[in-house]
Each structure stands twice: as structure tokens, then as C-alpha cells.
Amino acid sequence: MKPSLKTALAATCVVAVSACGQFTDTAGGGGAAFPSGNLEIMAPAAAGGGWDLTARAMQSALRDDKLYDKSIEVTNVVGAGGATGLAQLLSKGKGDAHQWMVTGLVMIGAAERAKNGSDLTQATPIATLTAEAEAIVVRSDSKYQNIKQLVDDFRANPSSVKWGGGSAGGSDHLVVGVLAKAAGADVRKIQYVGYSGGGETKAGVLSGDVTAGVAGVSEFKANIEAGQMRLLAVTSPKGASGAPSLKESGYDAELMNWRGVVAGPGLADADRAAVISLVDKLHSSPKWQETLAKQGWTDFYKKDVEARNFIANETMRISQLVKELGLS
């Protein structure tokens, strides 16, 4: 286990037994008191993706609802599934409360694969913001009527089922890994086809190139409604869109594609508190709530200590899964 992860988990244990339930960061930072300058929100991916949309939605809410009276800039840092952006934040954002980064589930696996000494627990957790359930679908004329039938075949003969989703190691691939572990199947025998985008995944399912497709529920919505695909299960704690969750289907498997915001390491206590206070206002602002509804994002707000604990636990869980999948 990396030293940074050990530190994060140790802090989690301290929080759990604390009488007051509050986390005190003793690292301290040398940055200027917040807010005292322009704010930079990094989207560690290309423009147009989920992290970029989240960063720009934050920018819009902070600006339009007059929550921040200085310039707010969104920058895109592309590379290694977000690991490049994370490394940059950790090196250049130390102690600076004015440098934020949008992050999420995918970055944990990317950092594990990058093996550059960085992981998400080294950043300063501010809050988780949104989450989306993943969906498992088959073509409408598939012999599989429910998730149990598909998983039974997969468990008996992993090579008989070909899964399709986003890039290897991404959230879709992780869903298959989580399900395989819960079903007692051999994780390393998963037949997975990684596509470059949702359009290719849908084409793969409809053409029969893959047995089952995995993506965010919204990606498949139109195809399901058109009768082209059958929704077998979702990865949220409870069923949705007329399908059961994996847990409701008897598999101890759950995975939400969450997104959040972190700052660089070593923030002073007062700066961290001020940033969290601002994100609190952002979360409750009319513009942000309007964006959640418009984008169909599920509110998944956890802040400060709760966010820290969640990210530490997710880092441990997903890093281990990435190793078991043979991706690192």
C-alpha cells in the first residue's frame, strides 16, 4: 500500500473514533488566505466530457449566482485518464486554495495504472458532487431475459460472454470486475472490448459484436425506449428505469460513477474551511440545482471528512480491483 493511502486510512480511523467527529488537518499550507485571487478549476480531460461539463457547471453557478467576485477559469489538462492532471495538481497546487480539480471514480484506476507515485488521497478532499448509475444491457432479441441468466453463463464459461463498454480500466470495465467478483467468476478471464465512446458501445451491442453492453443509464435510454435493447440491471443501490439493481438480484456489487472536487495538498485549515463553505453555497445555489435537473445528474453531496473517508475507501477498493483485472 502506498504511504499516502496509509496516511489517508489512518486519518479515517481517527475520524471514526473522534468524540467531536471533526477532522483537523495538521499539515498546514503556505498559500494566501482564501479567497484572495482568481479561481482555477481544472478539468483533467478534454473539453466536452463529464469532468469538463462538471467544471464548467461549477464555474457558471459560482459566477451567475454571484458566489465568487473574482475571475473563475476552467482549464483542461489531458492525459492518462486524469492521472496527468492529478500529478500536476499535487506538484503545482500545494498550499494554494485557489486551484481546484474535478475528479471522480475513473481517476483512481488511472492513477493506479500510471504508477507515477500519485493517488487521489494525496489531494485535499473538498466534496463529492454527482453520481450516475451504470446500466447492463443486451440486444432486445438476446436470449438473456434477466441478469441472472447472463451471469450464470459468464460464471460457467467466462469466454462465452463478451462485454462492451468504455476504455479499459474505466467505470464500465470496473462494473464488470465488481460483478465478476460478486458472482465468484474468474476476474482475469473477463472478455472485455473497450470502445472510445458511448456511440461505439451502442453499435457494438446492436451489431452483436458484444454480448452485453455497460455504460451510464442515460447512454442507453433512447435505445431501450425504442425497443432495441433490454435493460437487465443497474449498479445503484436500488433498482431504476424498470430494472433491478445488482444487489436486488443477489450480487453484492454496487458502483456509482461519481464526480467531485479536490484541491491541492497542504491547505491551511482556515483555507480549507473557506473553500468547503464556498462549495456548500455552490451546492445549494439555484443555478447548480437547475444544472443537476437539466443534466440528469444524481445529487451525491459529501463534504470534508465524509468526502475524505469516501475517497480513501474508494481508492483502496478500486486500486485493488484494477490489480485483479490485470491492468496495473
mmCIF file of C-alpha atoms in Angstrom:
data_model
loop_
_atom_site.group_PDB
_atom_site.id
_atom_site.type_symbol
_atom_site.label_atom_id
_atom_site.label_comp_id
_atom_site.label_asym_id
_atom_site.label_seq_id
_atom_site.Cartn_x
_atom_site.Cartn_y
_atom_site.Cartn_z
ATOM 1 C CA MET A 1 0.000 0.000 0.000
ATOM 2 C CA LYS A 2 1.268 3.459 -0.860
ATOM 3 C CA PRO A 3 2.308 5.663 2.092
ATOM 4 C CA SER A 4 -0.228 8.289 1.097
ATOM 5 C CA LEU A 5 -3.061 5.782 1.211
ATOM 6 C CA LYS A 6 -1.903 4.523 4.607
ATOM 7 C CA THR A 7 -1.973 8.100 5.847
ATOM 8 C CA ALA A 8 -5.463 8.660 4.483
ATOM 9 C CA LEU A 9 -6.806 5.481 6.043
ATOM 10 C CA ALA A 10 -5.169 6.299 9.361
ATOM 11 C CA ALA A 11 -6.882 9.672 9.275
ATOM 12 C CA THR A 12 -10.157 7.892 8.531
ATOM 13 C CA CYS A 13 -9.724 5.770 11.664
ATOM 14 C CA VAL A 14 -9.048 8.864 13.772
ATOM 15 C CA VAL A 15 -12.209 10.473 12.454
ATOM 16 C CA ALA A 16 -14.260 7.380 13.252
ATOM 17 C CA VAL A 17 -13.336 7.393 16.946
ATOM 18 C CA SER A 18 -13.265 11.150 17.456
ATOM 19 C CA ALA A 19 -15.750 12.383 20.022
ATOM 20 C CA CYS A 20 -16.406 15.604 18.135
ATOM 21 C CA GLY A 21 -16.479 13.935 14.693
ATOM 22 C CA GLN A 22 -14.436 16.687 13.060
ATOM 23 C CA PHE A 23 -11.215 16.367 11.117
ATOM 24 C CA THR A 24 -8.267 18.632 11.852
ATOM 25 C CA ASP A 25 -5.588 18.913 9.180
ATOM 26 C CA THR A 26 -2.218 19.367 10.809
ATOM 27 C CA ALA A 27 -0.358 19.586 7.502
ATOM 28 C CA GLY A 28 -0.990 23.287 7.120
ATOM 29 C CA GLY A 29 -0.257 25.223 3.947
ATOM 30 C CA GLY A 30 1.520 28.361 2.990
ATOM 31 C CA GLY A 31 -0.960 29.627 0.425
ATOM 32 C CA ALA A 32 -2.630 33.025 0.553
ATOM 33 C CA ALA A 33 -5.844 33.219 2.572
ATOM 34 C CA PHE A 34 -8.910 32.217 0.572
ATOM 35 C CA PRO A 35 -10.441 33.942 -1.277
ATOM 36 C CA SER A 36 -7.763 36.392 -2.312
ATOM 37 C CA GLY A 37 -7.334 35.815 -6.045
ATOM 38 C CA ASN A 38 -8.654 34.251 -9.203
ATOM 39 C CA LEU A 39 -10.003 30.713 -9.039
ATOM 40 C CA GLU A 40 -8.819 27.985 -11.404
ATOM 41 C CA ILE A 41 -10.878 24.805 -11.835
ATOM 42 C CA MET A 42 -9.041 22.052 -13.686
ATOM 43 C CA ALA A 43 -10.893 19.527 -15.821
ATOM 44 C CA PRO A 44 -8.296 16.740 -16.162
ATOM 45 C CA ALA A 45 -9.617 15.668 -19.573
ATOM 46 C CA ALA A 46 -10.549 17.098 -22.961
ATOM 47 C CA ALA A 47 -13.389 19.554 -23.437
ATOM 48 C CA GLY A 48 -16.872 18.084 -23.741
ATOM 49 C CA GLY A 49 -16.525 15.130 -21.369
ATOM 50 C CA GLY A 50 -18.098 14.621 -17.965
ATOM 51 C CA TRP A 51 -15.318 16.255 -15.948
ATOM 52 C CA ASP A 52 -15.261 19.251 -18.286
ATOM 53 C CA LEU A 53 -19.041 19.649 -18.105
ATOM 54 C CA THR A 54 -18.881 19.495 -14.304
ATOM 55 C CA ALA A 55 -16.105 22.091 -14.102
ATOM 56 C CA ARG A 56 -17.963 24.488 -16.391
ATOM 57 C CA ALA A 57 -21.218 23.949 -14.499
ATOM 58 C CA MET A 58 -19.383 24.880 -11.287
ATOM 59 C CA GLN A 59 -17.928 27.956 -12.983
ATOM 60 C CA SER A 60 -21.377 29.002 -14.198
ATOM 61 C CA ALA A 61 -23.049 28.557 -10.813
ATOM 62 C CA LEU A 62 -20.327 30.431 -8.930
ATOM 63 C CA ARG A 63 -20.436 33.277 -11.427
ATOM 64 C CA ASP A 64 -24.139 33.523 -12.235
ATOM 65 C CA ASP A 65 -25.258 33.297 -8.608
ATOM 66 C CA LYS A 66 -22.541 35.797 -7.615
ATOM 67 C CA LEU A 67 -20.821 33.475 -5.162
ATOM 68 C CA TYR A 68 -17.286 34.464 -6.207
ATOM 69 C CA ASP A 69 -16.397 38.016 -7.132
ATOM 70 C CA LYS A 70 -13.112 37.362 -8.942
ATOM 71 C CA SER A 71 -12.240 35.611 -12.191
ATOM 72 C CA ILE A 72 -13.023 31.883 -12.481
ATOM 73 C CA GLU A 73 -11.114 29.986 -15.172
ATOM 74 C CA VAL A 74 -11.604 26.401 -16.345
ATOM 75 C CA THR A 75 -8.501 24.706 -17.743
ATOM 76 C CA ASN A 76 -8.234 21.337 -19.486
ATOM 77 C CA VAL A 77 -5.282 19.052 -18.775
ATOM 78 C CA VAL A 78 -5.445 15.958 -20.978
ATOM 79 C CA GLY A 79 -3.664 12.675 -20.410
ATOM 80 C CA ALA A 80 -3.657 9.221 -18.819
ATOM 81 C CA GLY A 81 -7.320 9.179 -17.812
ATOM 82 C CA GLY A 82 -6.849 12.118 -15.448
ATOM 83 C CA ALA A 83 -3.583 10.933 -13.886
ATOM 84 C CA THR A 84 -1.644 13.707 -15.656
ATOM 85 C CA GLY A 85 -3.908 16.373 -14.202
ATOM 86 C CA LEU A 86 -3.704 14.856 -10.736
ATOM 87 C CA ALA A 87 0.106 14.845 -10.807
ATOM 88 C CA GLN A 88 0.053 18.493 -11.890
ATOM 89 C CA LEU A 89 -2.306 19.496 -9.081
ATOM 90 C CA LEU A 90 -0.198 17.719 -6.471
ATOM 91 C CA SER A 91 3.009 19.388 -7.638
ATOM 92 C CA LYS A 92 1.818 22.888 -8.563
ATOM 93 C CA GLY A 93 -1.230 23.319 -6.329
ATOM 94 C CA LYS A 94 0.387 22.660 -2.977
ATOM 95 C CA GLY A 95 -0.982 25.032 -0.344
ATOM 96 C CA ASP A 96 -2.987 27.027 -2.918
ATOM 97 C CA ALA A 97 -6.696 27.044 -2.140
ATOM 98 C CA HIS A 98 -7.413 28.782 -5.459
ATOM 99 C CA GLN A 99 -6.552 25.687 -7.523
ATOM 100 C CA TRP A 100 -9.287 23.080 -7.693
ATOM 101 C CA MET A 101 -9.686 19.939 -9.778
ATOM 102 C CA VAL A 102 -12.753 17.978 -10.784
ATOM 103 C CA THR A 103 -12.201 14.285 -10.144
ATOM 104 C CA GLY A 104 -14.072 11.020 -9.895
ATOM 105 C CA LEU A 105 -14.131 7.251 -9.935
ATOM 106 C CA VAL A 106 -12.177 6.844 -13.175
ATOM 107 C CA MET A 107 -9.184 8.779 -11.854
ATOM 108 C CA ILE A 108 -8.491 6.187 -9.147
ATOM 109 C CA GLY A 109 -7.898 3.440 -11.668
ATOM 110 C CA ALA A 110 -5.975 5.786 -13.961
ATOM 111 C CA ALA A 111 -3.611 6.771 -11.158
ATOM 112 C CA GLU A 112 -3.055 3.128 -10.242
ATOM 113 C CA ARG A 113 -2.185 2.285 -13.849
ATOM 114 C CA ALA A 114 0.036 5.341 -14.298
ATOM 115 C CA LYS A 115 2.315 4.279 -11.430
ATOM 116 C CA ASN A 116 3.744 7.796 -11.108
ATOM 117 C CA GLY A 117 3.577 7.897 -7.309
ATOM 118 C CA SER A 118 0.350 9.916 -7.207
ATOM 119 C CA ASP A 119 -3.040 8.895 -5.901
ATOM 120 C CA LEU A 120 -6.205 10.797 -5.129
ATOM 121 C CA THR A 121 -5.810 10.581 -1.348
ATOM 122 C CA GLN A 122 -2.820 12.960 -1.578
ATOM 123 C CA ALA A 123 -5.099 15.825 -2.648
ATOM 124 C CA THR A 124 -7.273 17.807 -0.239
ATOM 125 C CA PRO A 125 -10.829 16.444 -0.450
ATOM 126 C CA ILE A 126 -13.485 19.125 -0.713
ATOM 127 C CA ALA A 127 -16.676 17.353 -1.767
ATOM 128 C CA THR A 128 -18.287 14.711 -3.926
ATOM 129 C CA LEU A 129 -20.962 16.255 -6.111
ATOM 130 C CA THR A 130 -22.758 13.921 -8.500
ATOM 131 C CA ALA A 131 -23.153 10.233 -9.300
ATOM 132 C CA GLU A 132 -24.631 8.179 -12.103
ATOM 133 C CA ALA A 133 -25.640 4.546 -12.049
ATOM 134 C CA GLU A 134 -24.289 2.230 -14.719
ATOM 135 C CA ALA A 135 -26.548 0.008 -16.794
ATOM 136 C CA ILE A 136 -26.058 -3.509 -18.174
ATOM 137 C CA VAL A 137 -27.954 -4.130 -21.401
ATOM 138 C CA VAL A 138 -28.310 -6.728 -24.133
ATOM 139 C CA ARG A 139 -29.855 -6.535 -27.580
ATOM 140 C CA SER A 140 -33.639 -6.924 -27.472
ATOM 141 C CA ASP A 141 -33.535 -10.294 -29.262
ATOM 142 C CA SER A 142 -30.899 -11.697 -26.879
ATOM 143 C CA LYS A 143 -31.635 -14.993 -25.148
ATOM 144 C CA TYR A 144 -30.915 -13.306 -21.830
ATOM 145 C CA GLN A 145 -34.103 -12.144 -20.162
ATOM 146 C CA ASN A 146 -32.536 -11.235 -16.816
ATOM 147 C CA ILE A 147 -29.143 -10.592 -15.258
ATOM 148 C CA LYS A 148 -29.017 -13.979 -13.514
ATOM 149 C CA GLN A 149 -29.107 -15.851 -16.818
ATOM 150 C CA LEU A 150 -26.248 -13.752 -18.165
ATOM 151 C CA VAL A 151 -24.138 -14.097 -15.032
ATOM 152 C CA ASP A 152 -24.728 -17.856 -14.811
ATOM 153 C CA ASP A 153 -23.320 -18.328 -18.319
ATOM 154 C CA PHE A 154 -20.475 -15.952 -17.570
ATOM 155 C CA ARG A 155 -19.546 -17.772 -14.390
ATOM 156 C CA ALA A 156 -19.695 -21.196 -16.048
ATOM 157 C CA ASN A 157 -17.712 -20.107 -19.113
ATOM 158 C CA PRO A 158 -16.276 -16.573 -18.975
ATOM 159 C CA SER A 159 -15.199 -16.655 -22.628
ATOM 160 C CA SER A 160 -18.813 -17.205 -23.741
ATOM 161 C CA VAL A 161 -19.776 -13.669 -22.765
ATOM 162 C CA LYS A 162 -18.159 -10.654 -24.389
ATOM 163 C CA TRP A 163 -18.671 -7.354 -22.583
ATOM 164 C CA GLY A 164 -18.505 -3.943 -24.252
ATOM 165 C CA GLY A 165 -18.066 -0.506 -22.727
ATOM 166 C CA GLY A 166 -15.764 2.476 -22.486
ATOM 167 C CA SER A 167 -11.985 2.308 -22.408
ATOM 168 C CA ALA A 168 -10.182 -0.430 -20.475
ATOM 169 C CA GLY A 169 -9.976 0.402 -16.795
ATOM 170 C CA GLY A 170 -12.820 2.914 -16.956
ATOM 171 C CA SER A 171 -16.038 2.802 -14.965
ATOM 172 C CA ASP A 172 -17.753 0.390 -17.380
ATOM 173 C CA HIS A 173 -14.883 -2.092 -17.152
ATOM 174 C CA LEU A 174 -14.880 -1.756 -13.368
ATOM 175 C CA VAL A 175 -18.585 -2.661 -13.278
ATOM 176 C CA VAL A 176 -17.832 -5.984 -14.957
ATOM 177 C CA GLY A 177 -14.995 -6.583 -12.493
ATOM 178 C CA VAL A 178 -17.175 -5.832 -9.459
ATOM 179 C CA LEU A 179 -19.931 -8.103 -10.783
ATOM 180 C CA ALA A 180 -17.479 -10.913 -11.592
ATOM 181 C CA LYS A 181 -16.073 -10.827 -8.056
ATOM 182 C CA ALA A 182 -19.543 -10.844 -6.518
ATOM 183 C CA ALA A 183 -20.600 -13.775 -8.704
ATOM 184 C CA GLY A 184 -17.490 -15.806 -7.942
ATOM 185 C CA ALA A 185 -16.269 -15.710 -11.548
ATOM 186 C CA ASP A 186 -12.619 -15.525 -12.589
ATOM 187 C CA VAL A 187 -11.920 -11.802 -12.945
ATOM 188 C CA ARG A 188 -8.864 -12.331 -15.158
ATOM 189 C CA LYS A 189 -10.887 -14.256 -17.731
ATOM 190 C CA ILE A 190 -13.251 -11.375 -18.497
ATOM 191 C CA GLN A 191 -13.615 -10.812 -22.260
ATOM 192 C CA TYR A 192 -13.892 -7.026 -22.462
ATOM 193 C CA VAL A 193 -13.984 -4.778 -25.523
ATOM 194 C CA GLY A 194 -13.101 -1.171 -24.760
ATOM 195 C CA TYR A 195 -14.677 1.387 -27.102
ATOM 196 C CA SER A 196 -13.712 5.035 -27.466
ATOM 197 C CA GLY A 197 -17.185 6.359 -26.758
ATOM 198 C CA GLY A 198 -20.811 5.631 -25.996
ATOM 199 C CA GLY A 199 -21.797 5.602 -29.662
ATOM 200 C CA GLU A 200 -19.386 2.773 -30.416
ATOM 201 C CA THR A 201 -20.582 0.816 -27.378
ATOM 202 C CA LYS A 202 -24.174 1.046 -28.559
ATOM 203 C CA ALA A 203 -23.164 -0.013 -32.062
ATOM 204 C CA GLY A 204 -21.288 -2.996 -30.622
ATOM 205 C CA VAL A 205 -24.366 -4.171 -28.727
ATOM 206 C CA LEU A 206 -26.752 -3.661 -31.639
ATOM 207 C CA SER A 207 -24.463 -5.395 -34.143
ATOM 208 C CA GLY A 208 -23.916 -8.365 -31.850
ATOM 209 C CA ASP A 209 -20.176 -7.785 -31.635
ATOM 210 C CA VAL A 210 -20.549 -7.930 -27.853
ATOM 211 C CA THR A 211 -22.965 -9.956 -25.740
ATOM 212 C CA ALA A 212 -23.710 -7.206 -23.232
ATOM 213 C CA GLY A 213 -23.022 -3.504 -23.013
ATOM 214 C CA VAL A 214 -22.163 -1.391 -19.986
ATOM 215 C CA ALA A 215 -22.466 2.407 -19.749
ATOM 216 C CA GLY A 216 -24.245 5.135 -17.844
ATOM 217 C CA VAL A 217 -28.020 4.661 -17.731
ATOM 218 C CA SER A 218 -28.545 7.806 -19.826
ATOM 219 C CA GLU A 219 -26.349 6.442 -22.641
ATOM 220 C CA PHE A 220 -28.775 3.600 -23.400
ATOM 221 C CA LYS A 221 -32.045 5.351 -22.614
ATOM 222 C CA ALA A 222 -33.119 6.044 -26.209
ATOM 223 C CA ASN A 223 -32.271 2.519 -27.390
ATOM 224 C CA ILE A 224 -34.192 0.934 -24.512
ATOM 225 C CA GLU A 225 -37.236 3.114 -25.135
ATOM 226 C CA ALA A 226 -37.067 2.270 -28.859
ATOM 227 C CA GLY A 227 -37.159 -1.442 -28.058
ATOM 228 C CA GLN A 228 -33.675 -2.080 -29.439
ATOM 229 C CA MET A 229 -32.099 -3.047 -26.123
ATOM 230 C CA ARG A 230 -33.172 -4.802 -22.925
ATOM 231 C CA LEU A 231 -32.049 -3.341 -19.609
ATOM 232 C CA LEU A 232 -31.038 -6.188 -17.288
ATOM 233 C CA ALA A 233 -29.736 -4.373 -14.205
ATOM 234 C CA VAL A 234 -28.365 -1.142 -12.803
ATOM 235 C CA THR A 235 -25.440 -0.650 -10.437
ATOM 236 C CA SER A 236 -27.116 1.727 -7.978
ATOM 237 C CA PRO A 237 -28.181 0.519 -4.501
ATOM 238 C CA LYS A 238 -31.794 0.294 -5.667
ATOM 239 C CA GLY A 239 -33.374 -0.565 -8.995
ATOM 240 C CA ALA A 240 -34.199 2.113 -11.548
ATOM 241 C CA SER A 241 -35.740 2.525 -15.001
ATOM 242 C CA GLY A 242 -37.745 -0.652 -14.537
ATOM 243 C CA ALA A 243 -34.742 -2.879 -13.831
ATOM 244 C CA PRO A 244 -33.431 -4.303 -10.551
ATOM 245 C CA SER A 245 -30.099 -3.357 -9.045
ATOM 246 C CA LEU A 246 -27.306 -5.918 -8.925
ATOM 247 C CA LYS A 247 -27.801 -6.085 -5.160
ATOM 248 C CA GLU A 248 -31.503 -6.744 -5.540
ATOM 249 C CA SER A 249 -30.574 -9.502 -7.995
ATOM 250 C CA GLY A 250 -28.470 -11.265 -5.390
ATOM 251 C CA TYR A 251 -24.996 -9.926 -6.150
ATOM 252 C CA ASP A 252 -23.111 -7.891 -3.560
ATOM 253 C CA ALA A 253 -21.994 -5.418 -6.196
ATOM 254 C CA GLU A 254 -22.503 -1.683 -6.360
ATOM 255 C CA LEU A 255 -20.679 1.016 -8.301
ATOM 256 C CA MET A 256 -21.672 4.596 -8.989
ATOM 257 C CA ASN A 257 -19.741 6.747 -11.439
ATOM 258 C CA TRP A 258 -19.265 9.654 -9.032
ATOM 259 C CA ARG A 259 -17.623 13.044 -9.554
ATOM 260 C CA GLY A 260 -16.312 15.543 -7.047
ATOM 261 C CA VAL A 261 -13.832 18.331 -6.434
ATOM 262 C CA VAL A 262 -10.469 18.372 -4.649
ATOM 263 C CA ALA A 263 -7.767 20.954 -4.038
ATOM 264 C CA GLY A 264 -4.007 20.598 -3.841
ATOM 265 C CA PRO A 265 -2.251 19.173 -0.783
ATOM 266 C CA GLY A 266 -1.217 21.121 2.298
ATOM 267 C CA LEU A 267 -4.038 23.640 2.569
ATOM 268 C CA ALA A 268 -4.134 25.679 5.759
ATOM 269 C CA ASP A 269 -7.086 24.801 7.993
ATOM 270 C CA ALA A 270 -8.727 28.196 7.501
ATOM 271 C CA ASP A 271 -8.347 27.986 3.720
ATOM 272 C CA ARG A 272 -9.842 24.503 3.580
ATOM 273 C CA ALA A 273 -12.792 25.588 5.711
ATOM 274 C CA ALA A 274 -13.374 28.608 3.462
ATOM 275 C CA VAL A 275 -13.287 26.501 0.301
ATOM 276 C CA ILE A 276 -15.746 23.992 1.770
ATOM 277 C CA SER A 277 -18.033 26.837 2.789
ATOM 278 C CA LEU A 278 -17.993 28.168 -0.779
ATOM 279 C CA VAL A 279 -18.738 24.729 -2.257
ATOM 280 C CA ASP A 280 -21.610 24.429 0.246
ATOM 281 C CA LYS A 281 -23.074 27.611 -1.233
ATOM 282 C CA LEU A 282 -22.433 26.310 -4.739
ATOM 283 C CA HIS A 283 -24.255 23.056 -3.981
ATOM 284 C CA SER A 284 -27.363 24.833 -2.687
ATOM 285 C CA SER A 285 -27.369 27.546 -5.362
ATOM 286 C CA PRO A 286 -30.341 27.770 -7.781
ATOM 287 C CA LYS A 287 -28.041 27.522 -10.808
ATOM 288 C CA TRP A 288 -26.385 24.290 -9.607
ATOM 289 C CA GLN A 289 -29.700 22.676 -8.696
ATOM 290 C CA GLU A 290 -31.029 23.657 -12.114
ATOM 291 C CA THR A 291 -27.974 22.053 -13.742
ATOM 292 C CA LEU A 292 -28.471 18.799 -11.824
ATOM 293 C CA ALA A 293 -32.011 18.555 -13.155
ATOM 294 C CA LYS A 294 -31.081 19.553 -16.706
ATOM 295 C CA GLN A 295 -28.178 17.101 -16.968
ATOM 296 C CA GLY A 296 -29.960 14.303 -15.129
ATOM 297 C CA TRP A 297 -27.162 14.113 -12.562
ATOM 298 C CA THR A 298 -27.891 12.468 -9.223
ATOM 299 C CA ASP A 299 -27.027 14.652 -6.238
ATOM 300 C CA PHE A 300 -24.235 12.853 -4.339
ATOM 301 C CA TYR A 301 -23.038 15.534 -1.958
ATOM 302 C CA LYS A 302 -20.498 14.614 0.697
ATOM 303 C CA LYS A 303 -18.085 17.179 2.085
ATOM 304 C CA ASP A 304 -14.880 17.471 4.119
ATOM 305 C CA VAL A 305 -14.481 14.473 6.478
ATOM 306 C CA GLU A 306 -17.226 12.447 4.799
ATOM 307 C CA ALA A 307 -15.677 13.093 1.394
ATOM 308 C CA ARG A 308 -12.224 12.225 2.707
ATOM 309 C CA ASN A 309 -13.411 8.908 4.122
ATOM 310 C CA PHE A 310 -15.338 8.062 0.963
ATOM 311 C CA ILE A 311 -12.379 8.816 -1.336
ATOM 312 C CA ALA A 312 -9.982 6.817 0.863
ATOM 313 C CA ASN A 313 -12.283 3.788 0.817
ATOM 314 C CA GLU A 314 -12.911 4.063 -2.924
ATOM 315 C CA THR A 315 -9.172 4.371 -3.574
ATOM 316 C CA MET A 316 -8.471 1.167 -1.712
ATOM 317 C CA ARG A 317 -11.365 -0.724 -3.330
ATOM 318 C CA ILE A 318 -10.793 0.394 -6.925
ATOM 319 C CA SER A 319 -6.995 0.161 -6.813
ATOM 320 C CA GLN A 320 -7.289 -3.454 -5.702
ATOM 321 C CA LEU A 321 -9.845 -4.202 -8.421
ATOM 322 C CA VAL A 322 -7.596 -2.691 -11.116
ATOM 323 C CA LYS A 323 -4.791 -5.012 -9.995
ATOM 324 C CA GLU A 324 -7.089 -8.036 -10.039
ATOM 325 C CA LEU A 325 -8.192 -7.154 -13.563
ATOM 326 C CA GLY A 326 -4.532 -7.260 -14.585
ATOM 327 C CA LEU A 327 -4.497 -3.587 -15.609
ATOM 328 C CA SER A 328 -1.595 -2.440 -13.452
#
